[in-house]
CSV table of C-alpha atoms in Angstrom, one decimal:
chain,number,residue,atom,x,y,z
E,1,MET,CA,71.6,108.5,148.1
E,2,ASN,CA,70.7,111.7,146.6
E,3,ARG,CA,73.7,113.0,146.4
E,4,ILE,CA,75.5,109.6,145.3
E,5,LEU,CA,73.8,109.7,141.9
E,6,PRO,CA,74.7,113.3,140.4
E,7,ARG,CA,77.9,112.0,141.5
E,8,LEU,CA,77.7,108.6,139.5
E,9,LEU,CA,76.3,110.9,136.7
E,10,ILE,CA,78.7,113.4,136.6
E,11,ALA,CA,81.7,110.5,136.4
E,12,SER,CA,79.6,108.6,133.8
E,13,ILE,CA,79.6,111.6,131.1
E,14,ALA,CA,83.3,112.5,132.0
E,15,LEU,CA,84.0,109.1,131.2
E,16,LEU,CA,82.3,109.0,127.9
E,17,LEU,CA,84.0,112.4,126.8
E,18,ALA,CA,87.2,110.8,127.5
E,19,ALA,CA,86.1,107.8,125.4
E,20,CYS,CA,85.0,110.1,122.7
E,21,ALA,CA,88.2,112.6,122.9
E,22,SER,CA,90.3,109.1,122.9
E,23,HIS,CA,88.4,107.9,119.5
E,24,LYS,CA,89.3,111.2,117.7
E,25,SER,CA,92.8,111.1,118.5
E,26,GLU,CA,93.3,107.6,116.9
E,27,SER,CA,91.8,108.5,113.7
E,28,THR,CA,92.8,106.5,111.1
E,29,THR,CA,95.2,107.9,108.3
E,30,LEU,CA,94.6,107.1,104.6
E,31,PHE,CA,97.4,106.6,102.1
E,32,ASP,CA,97.7,106.0,98.4
E,33,LEU,CA,100.4,105.6,96.0
E,34,GLY,CA,100.5,109.2,95.0
E,35,PRO,CA,100.6,111.0,91.7
E,36,ALA,CA,102.7,108.8,89.0
E,37,ALA,CA,106.3,110.4,89.4
E,38,PRO,CA,107.8,111.3,85.9
E,39,ARG,CA,109.6,108.5,84.1
E,40,SER,CA,113.3,108.2,84.6
E,41,ALA,CA,114.0,106.9,81.4
E,42,THR,CA,112.2,106.9,77.8
E,43,ILE,CA,110.7,103.9,76.6
E,44,ASP,CA,109.2,103.4,73.5
E,45,ALA,CA,105.7,102.1,73.1
E,46,PRO,CA,106.0,98.4,73.6
E,47,MET,CA,102.5,97.9,71.3
E,48,SER,CA,100.0,99.8,70.0
E,49,ALA,CA,97.4,98.7,72.7
E,50,VAL,CA,96.8,96.5,75.3
E,51,VAL,CA,94.2,95.1,77.6
E,52,VAL,CA,95.3,95.4,81.4
E,53,SER,CA,93.3,93.0,83.8
E,54,GLU,CA,92.4,93.9,87.1
E,55,ALA,CA,95.6,92.6,89.3
E,56,THR,CA,94.8,89.3,91.4
E,57,GLY,CA,96.7,88.3,94.7
E,58,SER,CA,95.7,86.9,98.1
E,59,ALA,CA,92.7,87.8,100.0
E,60,ALA,CA,94.9,89.9,102.4
E,61,LEU,CA,95.7,92.4,99.1
E,62,GLU,CA,91.5,92.7,98.6
E,63,SER,CA,91.5,94.7,101.9
E,64,GLU,CA,92.8,98.1,102.7
E,65,ARG,CA,94.9,97.3,105.6
E,66,MET,CA,98.6,98.4,105.3
E,67,PHE,CA,100.9,95.3,106.4
E,68,TYR,CA,104.3,95.1,107.6
E,69,ARG,CA,106.9,92.7,108.5
E,70,LEU,CA,109.4,92.6,111.1
E,71,ASN,CA,111.9,90.4,109.4
E,72,TYR,CA,114.5,90.4,112.0
E,73,ALA,CA,112.0,89.2,114.6
E,74,ASP,CA,109.3,87.1,113.0
E,75,ALA,CA,109.2,87.3,109.3
E,76,MET,CA,106.6,84.8,109.2
E,77,GLN,CA,104.0,87.0,110.4
E,78,ALA,CA,102.4,90.0,108.8
E,79,ARG,CA,101.2,92.9,111.0
E,80,ALA,CA,99.2,95.3,110.3
E,81,TYR,CA,99.1,99.3,110.9
E,82,ALA,CA,96.6,100.1,113.5
E,83,ASN,CA,95.5,103.5,112.7
E,84,SER,CA,96.8,103.6,108.8
E,85,ARG,CA,95.3,102.3,106.0
E,86,TRP,CA,95.3,102.5,102.1
E,87,SER,CA,92.5,104.5,100.5
E,88,THR,CA,91.8,101.7,98.3
E,89,ASN,CA,93.4,98.1,98.2
E,90,PRO,CA,96.6,97.2,97.2
E,91,LEU,CA,95.4,95.3,94.0
E,92,GLU,CA,93.7,98.0,92.3
E,93,MET,CA,96.5,100.6,93.4
E,94,VAL,CA,99.1,98.1,91.4
E,95,THR,CA,96.3,97.8,88.2
E,96,GLN,CA,96.1,101.3,88.1
E,97,ARG,CA,99.7,102.5,88.2
E,98,VAL,CA,100.4,99.9,85.6
E,99,LYS,CA,97.8,101.2,83.4
E,100,THR,CA,99.2,104.7,83.8
E,101,ARG,CA,102.6,103.8,83.4
E,102,LEU,CA,102.4,101.8,80.2
E,103,ALA,CA,99.5,104.9,79.1
E,104,GLN,CA,102.7,107.3,79.5
E,105,THR,CA,104.8,105.4,76.8
E,106,GLY,CA,102.1,105.7,74.1
E,107,VAL,CA,100.2,102.5,74.7
E,108,LYS,CA,96.3,102.7,74.2
E,109,VAL,CA,95.5,101.1,77.1
E,110,LEU,CA,91.9,99.3,76.7
E,111,GLN,CA,89.2,97.5,78.7
E,112,PRO,CA,88.2,94.0,77.8
E,113,THR,CA,84.9,94.9,76.9
E,114,ASP,CA,86.2,97.7,74.4
E,115,SER,CA,89.1,95.9,72.6
E,116,PRO,CA,89.1,94.1,69.3
E,117,THR,CA,89.9,90.6,68.9
E,118,GLY,CA,94.0,90.0,69.0
E,119,VAL,CA,94.4,92.5,71.1
E,120,PRO,CA,97.2,91.3,73.7
E,121,ILE,CA,95.9,90.9,77.4
E,122,LEU,CA,98.5,91.7,80.2
E,123,ARG,CA,97.5,89.8,83.6
E,124,VAL,CA,99.5,90.7,86.7
E,125,GLU,CA,99.4,88.7,89.9
E,126,VAL,CA,100.6,90.5,93.1
E,127,ALA,CA,103.1,88.0,95.2
E,128,ASP,CA,104.0,90.7,97.7
E,129,PHE,CA,103.1,94.2,98.6
E,130,THR,CA,104.5,94.9,102.3
E,131,HIS,CA,106.5,97.4,104.3
E,132,ALA,CA,109.6,94.9,105.4
E,133,PHE,CA,111.5,96.0,108.4
E,134,ASP,CA,114.9,94.5,108.3
E,135,SER,CA,116.2,96.2,111.8
E,136,ALA,CA,114.1,98.2,114.1
E,137,SER,CA,115.4,101.2,112.2
E,138,GLN,CA,115.8,100.0,108.6
E,139,SER,CA,112.8,99.1,106.3
E,140,ARG,CA,111.7,98.9,102.7
E,141,GLY,CA,108.8,98.7,100.5
E,142,GLN,CA,108.8,95.2,98.9
E,143,VAL,CA,106.9,94.4,95.7
E,144,ILE,CA,106.6,91.2,93.7
E,145,VAL,CA,104.6,90.7,90.7
E,146,ARG,CA,104.1,87.8,88.3
E,147,ALA,CA,102.9,89.3,84.8
E,148,SER,CA,101.9,87.1,81.8
E,149,LEU,CA,101.0,88.2,78.7
E,150,PHE,CA,98.3,86.3,76.2
E,151,ARG,CA,97.0,86.8,73.1
E,152,ASP,CA,94.0,84.5,71.9
E,153,HIS,CA,94.3,82.5,75.1
E,154,VAL,CA,97.7,81.8,74.2
E,155,LEU,CA,100.5,82.6,76.6
E,156,LEU,CA,103.3,84.7,74.9
E,157,ASP,CA,105.5,84.9,77.7
E,158,GLN,CA,105.8,85.4,81.7
E,159,GLN,CA,108.0,87.4,83.7
E,160,THR,CA,108.3,87.8,87.6
E,161,PHE,CA,109.5,91.4,88.9
E,162,SER,CA,110.7,92.3,92.1
E,163,ARG,CA,111.6,95.5,93.2
E,164,SER,CA,112.6,97.0,97.0
E,165,THR,CA,112.8,100.6,97.8
E,166,PRO,CA,114.2,101.9,101.1
E,167,ALA,CA,111.9,103.7,103.2
E,168,PRO,CA,112.6,107.1,104.3
E,169,SER,CA,110.8,106.5,107.7
E,170,ALA,CA,110.0,103.6,109.9
E,171,ASN,CA,106.3,104.2,109.8
E,172,ALA,CA,103.5,104.1,108.0
E,173,SER,CA,104.4,107.1,105.8
E,174,GLY,CA,107.6,105.9,105.1
E,175,GLY,CA,106.3,102.4,103.9
E,176,ALA,CA,103.7,104.1,101.8
E,177,ASN,CA,106.0,106.2,99.8
E,178,ALA,CA,108.7,103.0,99.5
E,179,LEU,CA,105.9,101.3,98.3
E,180,ALA,CA,105.0,103.6,95.8
E,181,ALA,CA,108.4,104.1,94.3
E,182,SER,CA,108.6,100.2,94.2
E,183,THR,CA,105.5,99.9,92.4
E,184,ASP,CA,106.6,102.5,89.9
E,185,ALA,CA,109.8,100.7,89.4
E,186,VAL,CA,107.7,97.6,88.8
E,187,ALA,CA,105.4,99.1,86.3
E,188,ASP,CA,108.6,100.6,84.5
E,189,ASP,CA,110.1,96.9,84.5
E,190,ILE,CA,106.9,95.5,82.8
E,191,ALA,CA,106.7,98.1,79.9
E,192,ALA,CA,110.3,97.5,79.4
E,193,TRP,CA,109.7,93.6,78.9
E,194,LEU,CA,106.6,94.0,77.0
E,195,ALA,CA,108.9,96.0,74.3
E,196,ARG,CA,111.3,92.8,74.1
E,197,VAL,CA,108.4,90.0,73.8
E,198,ASN,CA,107.5,88.6,70.7
E,199,HIS,CA,103.9,89.7,70.6
E,200,THR,CA,102.8,87.0,67.8
E,201,THR,CA,101.2,83.7,68.6
E,202,ARG,CA,103.7,80.7,68.7
């Protein structure tokens, strides 16, 4: 009996150490959109100033989980990477990237509390922000947003933008790179659209 107890204790310690090692080997990797890429084309400032509201979207986009879809197997099911997450949720990342791209055109991006009356308000709703697999080896970063421009509570215009960028690899890292490129492209599309919108109330 006296010999059995030490053996059980040693076995328990070994299992505990193995569990700790396993936990460390499965540590979570954090991703973000990275620094804003240089603009591929020059776009004149679409307006002197704009208020960019925080992007809205589904409850899933309010979390830091990285989602992917196996469109070739079951496009109706959104799956989450086990050990990869965003450093902040996609809605915050899209908001910040839109602000950055507009500022790069020369627009003054204001906060709602800092803007004078009559400054246009841009609202963005994110409909999709997913790493989509069309096959086991081919995937893309899919971003779909609906942008609405208001002035003094009057809707001036509304447009839906969709961008899909091939992923360089079929994993979370590849998805993050593709989604960053698609987000940049959508932000550029929004800036170009704002340059075409009639900014006066109707």
